[in-house]
Amino acid sequence: MSVGHTENFPVASVLLPAALRHPVAVIYRFARTADDFADEGDLRPHERLAFLEGYRAELRRLEAGHSPASPLFQELREVIAAHRLPLVPFYDLLDAFSQDVTKQRYANFTEVMDYCRRSADPVGRLMLHLYGDRDDHDFACSDAICSALQLTNFWQDVEIDFRKNRIYLPQEDMARFGVTEDQIAASDASGGWWDLMRFQIDRSRRMMVRGAPLAIRLPGRIGLEIRTVVQGGLRILEKLEQARGDVFRHRPILKAFDWPLMFCRALVM
């Protein structure tokens, strides 16, 4: 099952053990449809928030032991019960999607990372629960990988997000490098733009490398899956670097020839 919209990274890939592909796909459908409430179509903000609140109500029904009202949550209930998944990561995802409706600018990197903690890290933690891994150190490494992937998507999607009136680049970093919102609106990669992007690329790469030992510790196909995801993120950062951060004219995407390269890099990690 490949991702839709603008993401580069696949979920429920053939590298996963077959028994985990359905649970991963169900979790992905939960996250994807909830994210669509925040992002897609012509809904007004209060309508988007109402749909997200409907998902929270379904989670509360599961928590109370009541039957869910929708087929998606019926499947989700089975996955949660079979793998003893915690509900907090699902609530965190909904909080992040709601924040996308109400918050369009981030003053500093701390605020961005707080968003990543709820928008990206829960997915990795749920995956570890599916694998039966509940080690705190592994959770920390997973958080680093997931946040790095989220940041990488932010940097490659600056123009796409700006069309939704969102800027995830920290405002204090933009000011430090002399980059303005008018520059983003004009698709202008001159001046301090490359310095700003290089700064973000470097911090994202360091974060990815900090979490990468998890992909080496986990065994078999699960470890290989995570190593490939790590290499996918690093490859996007590499492409951003090659384009000197000009995502307006050279938004990086993973092409057919990138996958063998990533897979080979994953094998030799």
Short mmCIF file of C-alpha atoms in Angstrom, two decimals:
data_model
loop_
_atom_site.label_atom_id
_atom_site.label_comp_id
_atom_site.label_asym_id
_atom_site.label_seq_id
_atom_site.Cartn_x
_atom_site.Cartn_y
_atom_site.Cartn_z
CA MET A 1 0.00 0.00 0.00
CA SER A 2 1.72 3.17 -1.13
CA VAL A 3 1.09 6.59 0.30
CA GLY A 4 -0.99 9.10 -1.56
CA HIS A 5 -0.84 12.87 -1.77
CA THR A 6 2.67 14.32 -1.50
CA GLU A 7 4.54 11.88 0.73
CA ASN A 8 7.55 9.98 -0.57
CA PHE A 9 7.51 7.11 1.87
CA PRO A 10 5.52 3.86 1.49
CA VAL A 11 3.68 2.02 4.22
CA ALA A 12 2.85 -1.66 4.57
CA SER A 13 5.57 -2.46 2.06
CA VAL A 14 6.49 -5.93 0.88
CA LEU A 15 9.45 -5.86 3.27
CA LEU A 16 7.13 -6.12 6.26
CA PRO A 17 6.19 -9.56 7.57
CA ALA A 18 2.86 -10.47 5.97
CA ALA A 19 1.08 -10.68 9.33
CA LEU A 20 1.77 -6.99 9.99
CA ARG A 21 0.68 -5.55 6.65
CA HIS A 22 -3.02 -5.47 7.47
CA PRO A 23 -2.60 -3.84 10.91
CA VAL A 24 -0.23 -1.25 9.40
CA ALA A 25 -2.68 -0.53 6.59
CA VAL A 26 -5.56 -0.04 9.06
CA ILE A 27 -3.50 2.36 11.18
CA TYR A 28 -2.49 4.20 8.03
CA ARG A 29 -6.13 4.54 6.92
CA PHE A 30 -6.99 6.03 10.30
CA ALA A 31 -4.16 8.56 10.02
CA ARG A 32 -4.69 9.32 6.34
CA THR A 33 -8.43 9.92 6.55
CA ALA A 34 -8.08 12.02 9.71
CA ASP A 35 -5.33 14.07 8.06
CA ASP A 36 -7.61 14.61 5.06
CA PHE A 37 -10.19 16.18 7.37
CA ALA A 38 -7.57 18.79 8.26
CA ASP A 39 -6.19 19.29 4.76
CA GLU A 40 -8.38 18.32 1.86
CA GLY A 41 -11.44 19.77 0.17
CA ASP A 42 -13.27 23.02 0.85
CA LEU A 43 -14.43 22.45 4.41
CA ARG A 44 -14.43 25.39 6.80
CA PRO A 45 -12.25 25.19 9.93
CA HIS A 46 -15.11 24.40 12.31
CA GLU A 47 -16.26 21.59 9.99
CA ARG A 48 -12.76 20.09 9.89
CA LEU A 49 -12.50 20.19 13.66
CA ALA A 50 -15.95 18.59 13.97
CA PHE A 51 -14.89 15.63 11.80
CA LEU A 52 -11.75 15.17 13.90
CA GLU A 53 -13.83 15.32 17.06
CA GLY A 54 -15.97 12.55 15.57
CA TYR A 55 -12.84 10.38 15.42
CA ARG A 56 -12.06 11.22 19.04
CA ALA A 57 -15.58 10.16 19.97
CA GLU A 58 -15.01 6.82 18.24
CA LEU A 59 -11.75 6.34 20.19
CA ARG A 60 -13.61 7.08 23.41
CA ARG A 61 -16.17 4.43 22.47
CA LEU A 62 -13.36 1.91 22.04
CA GLU A 63 -11.86 2.97 25.35
CA ALA A 64 -15.21 2.45 27.08
CA GLY A 65 -15.62 -0.98 25.53
CA HIS A 66 -18.52 0.03 23.28
CA SER A 67 -18.99 -1.03 19.66
CA PRO A 68 -17.69 1.52 17.15
CA ALA A 69 -20.08 3.11 14.67
CA SER A 70 -17.90 2.96 11.53
CA PRO A 71 -16.27 0.04 9.65
CA LEU A 72 -12.82 1.64 9.95
CA PHE A 73 -13.04 1.73 13.73
CA GLN A 74 -14.39 -1.82 13.81
CA GLU A 75 -11.19 -2.91 12.06
CA LEU A 76 -9.13 -0.66 14.30
CA ARG A 77 -10.70 -2.20 17.41
CA GLU A 78 -9.61 -5.66 16.24
CA VAL A 79 -6.06 -4.47 15.55
CA ILE A 80 -5.81 -2.68 18.91
CA ALA A 81 -7.08 -5.74 20.78
CA ALA A 82 -4.92 -8.23 18.89
CA HIS A 83 -1.70 -6.27 19.43
CA ARG A 84 -2.51 -4.54 22.74
CA LEU A 85 -1.95 -1.11 21.22
CA PRO A 86 -2.20 1.98 23.44
CA LEU A 87 -4.77 4.61 22.49
CA VAL A 88 -2.65 7.65 23.40
CA PRO A 89 -0.79 7.67 20.04
CA PHE A 90 -4.13 7.80 18.18
CA TYR A 91 -5.30 10.75 20.28
CA ASP A 92 -1.93 12.47 19.71
CA LEU A 93 -2.34 12.15 15.94
CA LEU A 94 -5.79 13.73 16.11
CA ASP A 95 -4.40 16.58 18.22
CA ALA A 96 -1.72 17.24 15.60
CA PHE A 97 -4.23 17.22 12.75
CA SER A 98 -6.45 19.63 14.70
CA GLN A 99 -3.45 21.89 15.20
CA ASP A 100 -3.01 22.03 11.43
CA VAL A 101 -6.44 23.64 11.27
CA THR A 102 -5.73 26.26 13.92
CA LYS A 103 -1.98 27.00 13.76
CA GLN A 104 -0.18 28.16 10.61
CA ARG A 105 3.18 29.47 11.89
CA TYR A 106 5.85 28.16 14.29
CA ALA A 107 7.94 30.60 16.29
CA ASN A 108 10.89 28.27 16.88
CA PHE A 109 12.18 24.74 16.46
CA THR A 110 10.84 23.71 19.87
CA GLU A 111 7.30 24.37 18.63
CA VAL A 112 7.97 22.40 15.44
CA MET A 113 9.30 19.44 17.44
CA ASP A 114 6.26 19.53 19.72
CA TYR A 115 4.14 19.14 16.59
CA CYS A 116 6.33 16.27 15.35
CA ARG A 117 5.94 14.57 18.74
CA ARG A 118 2.22 14.28 18.02
CA SER A 119 2.12 14.09 14.22
CA ALA A 120 4.94 11.63 13.49
CA ASP A 121 6.33 9.94 16.59
CA PRO A 122 3.05 8.12 17.46
CA VAL A 123 3.24 6.19 14.19
CA GLY A 124 6.68 4.81 14.96
CA ARG A 125 5.66 3.91 18.50
CA LEU A 126 2.61 2.05 17.20
CA MET A 127 4.85 0.15 14.77
CA LEU A 128 7.14 -0.90 17.64
CA HIS A 129 4.11 -2.09 19.60
CA LEU A 130 3.09 -4.16 16.58
CA TYR A 131 6.56 -5.70 16.58
CA GLY A 132 6.23 -6.46 20.30
CA ASP A 133 9.00 -3.98 21.17
CA ARG A 134 8.27 -1.82 24.22
CA ASP A 135 11.81 -0.75 25.07
CA ASP A 136 12.14 2.93 26.08
CA HIS A 137 15.47 3.34 24.28
CA ASP A 138 13.96 1.94 21.09
CA PHE A 139 11.03 4.34 21.46
CA ALA A 140 13.50 7.25 21.66
CA CYS A 141 15.30 6.10 18.51
CA SER A 142 11.98 5.64 16.73
CA ASP A 143 10.96 9.18 17.73
CA ALA A 144 14.19 10.52 16.21
CA ILE A 145 13.59 8.70 12.93
CA CYS A 146 9.93 9.70 12.68
CA SER A 147 10.55 13.34 13.57
CA ALA A 148 13.40 13.47 11.05
CA LEU A 149 11.07 12.08 8.36
CA GLN A 150 8.41 14.65 9.28
CA LEU A 151 10.94 17.48 9.10
CA THR A 152 12.20 16.19 5.75
CA ASN A 153 8.65 16.33 4.41
CA PHE A 154 8.33 19.89 5.71
CA TRP A 155 11.48 21.04 3.93
CA GLN A 156 10.59 19.40 0.61
CA ASP A 157 6.99 20.70 0.78
CA VAL A 158 7.59 24.35 1.67
CA GLU A 159 5.76 25.54 -1.44
CA ILE A 160 2.89 23.03 -1.13
CA ASP A 161 2.33 23.94 2.52
CA PHE A 162 2.50 27.67 1.78
CA ARG A 163 -0.42 27.27 -0.63
CA LYS A 164 -2.36 26.02 2.43
CA ASN A 165 -1.16 29.10 4.37
CA ARG A 166 1.20 27.01 6.48
CA ILE A 167 4.91 27.53 7.14
CA TYR A 168 6.69 24.92 9.24
CA LEU A 169 10.09 26.60 8.90
CA PRO A 170 10.74 28.15 12.32
CA GLN A 171 10.15 31.89 12.21
CA GLU A 172 13.28 32.60 14.25
CA ASP A 173 15.40 30.65 11.75
CA MET A 174 13.86 32.53 8.83
CA ALA A 175 14.72 35.82 10.53
CA ARG A 176 18.25 34.62 11.31
CA PHE A 177 18.95 33.88 7.64
CA GLY A 178 17.03 36.86 6.27
CA VAL A 179 14.25 34.85 4.58
CA THR A 180 10.75 36.32 4.39
CA GLU A 181 7.30 34.98 3.63
CA ASP A 182 7.25 37.17 0.52
CA GLN A 183 10.28 35.24 -0.70
CA ILE A 184 8.41 31.94 -0.32
CA ALA A 185 5.37 33.43 -2.07
CA ALA A 186 7.61 34.45 -4.98
CA SER A 187 9.34 31.01 -5.13
CA ASP A 188 12.61 32.86 -4.63
CA ALA A 189 15.55 30.66 -3.62
CA SER A 190 18.09 33.48 -3.60
CA GLY A 191 19.74 35.34 -0.72
CA GLY A 192 19.82 33.41 2.53
CA TRP A 193 17.48 30.67 1.34
CA TRP A 194 20.16 28.03 0.78
CA ASP A 195 21.79 28.78 4.14
CA LEU A 196 18.40 28.38 5.85
CA MET A 197 17.68 25.10 4.07
CA ARG A 198 21.16 23.72 4.65
CA PHE A 199 20.73 24.42 8.37
CA GLN A 200 17.44 22.48 8.40
CA ILE A 201 18.86 19.64 6.29
CA ASP A 202 21.84 19.22 8.63
CA ARG A 203 19.71 19.11 11.78
CA SER A 204 17.31 16.61 10.16
CA ARG A 205 20.16 14.37 9.06
CA ARG A 206 21.69 14.39 12.53
CA MET A 207 18.35 13.40 13.99
CA MET A 208 17.94 10.56 11.48
CA VAL A 209 21.44 9.24 12.21
CA ARG A 210 20.74 9.42 15.96
CA GLY A 211 17.75 7.11 15.53
CA ALA A 212 19.31 4.78 12.95
CA PRO A 213 20.78 2.24 15.45
CA LEU A 214 17.21 1.05 16.01
CA ALA A 215 17.13 -0.21 12.42
CA ILE A 216 20.27 -2.24 13.07
CA ARG A 217 19.09 -3.70 16.39
CA LEU A 218 15.74 -4.96 15.10
CA PRO A 219 16.01 -8.34 13.39
CA GLY A 220 15.06 -9.72 10.00
CA ARG A 221 12.61 -8.08 7.63
CA ILE A 222 11.46 -5.60 10.26
CA GLY A 223 14.97 -4.22 10.61
CA LEU A 224 15.41 -4.14 6.85
CA GLU A 225 12.12 -2.26 6.47
CA ILE A 226 13.24 0.41 8.93
CA ARG A 227 16.71 0.64 7.40
CA THR A 228 15.10 1.24 4.00
CA VAL A 229 12.86 3.95 5.46
CA VAL A 230 15.91 5.61 7.05
CA GLN A 231 17.76 5.47 3.75
CA GLY A 232 14.71 6.94 2.00
CA GLY A 233 14.76 9.92 4.31
CA LEU A 234 18.50 10.37 3.89
CA ARG A 235 18.13 10.14 0.10
CA ILE A 236 15.54 12.94 0.09
CA LEU A 237 17.87 15.09 2.20
CA GLU A 238 20.65 14.30 -0.25
CA LYS A 239 18.47 15.46 -3.15
CA LEU A 240 17.54 18.62 -1.27
CA GLU A 241 21.23 19.30 -0.82
CA GLN A 242 21.98 18.69 -4.48
CA ALA A 243 19.30 21.22 -5.44
CA ARG A 244 20.72 23.72 -2.93
CA GLY A 245 17.34 23.73 -1.23
CA ASP A 246 15.46 25.04 -4.27
CA VAL A 247 12.25 23.11 -3.66
CA PHE A 248 10.36 25.58 -5.85
CA ARG A 249 11.98 24.25 -9.03
CA HIS A 250 13.40 20.91 -7.89
CA ARG A 251 11.13 19.32 -5.30
CA PRO A 252 12.84 16.01 -4.54
CA ILE A 253 10.96 12.80 -5.22
CA LEU A 254 12.07 9.19 -5.05
CA LYS A 255 12.30 7.78 -8.56
CA ALA A 256 12.64 4.22 -9.81
CA PHE A 257 16.44 4.22 -9.76
CA ASP A 258 16.51 5.52 -6.17
CA TRP A 259 14.93 2.38 -4.72
CA PRO A 260 17.74 -0.07 -5.62
CA LEU A 261 20.24 2.47 -4.28
CA MET A 262 18.33 2.83 -1.00
CA PHE A 263 17.94 -0.93 -0.69
CA CYS A 264 21.67 -1.53 -1.21
CA ARG A 265 22.51 1.15 1.35
CA ALA A 266 20.05 -0.46 3.76
CA LEU A 267 21.72 -3.86 3.33
CA VAL A 268 25.17 -2.53 4.22
CA MET A 269 24.16 -0.35 7.19
#
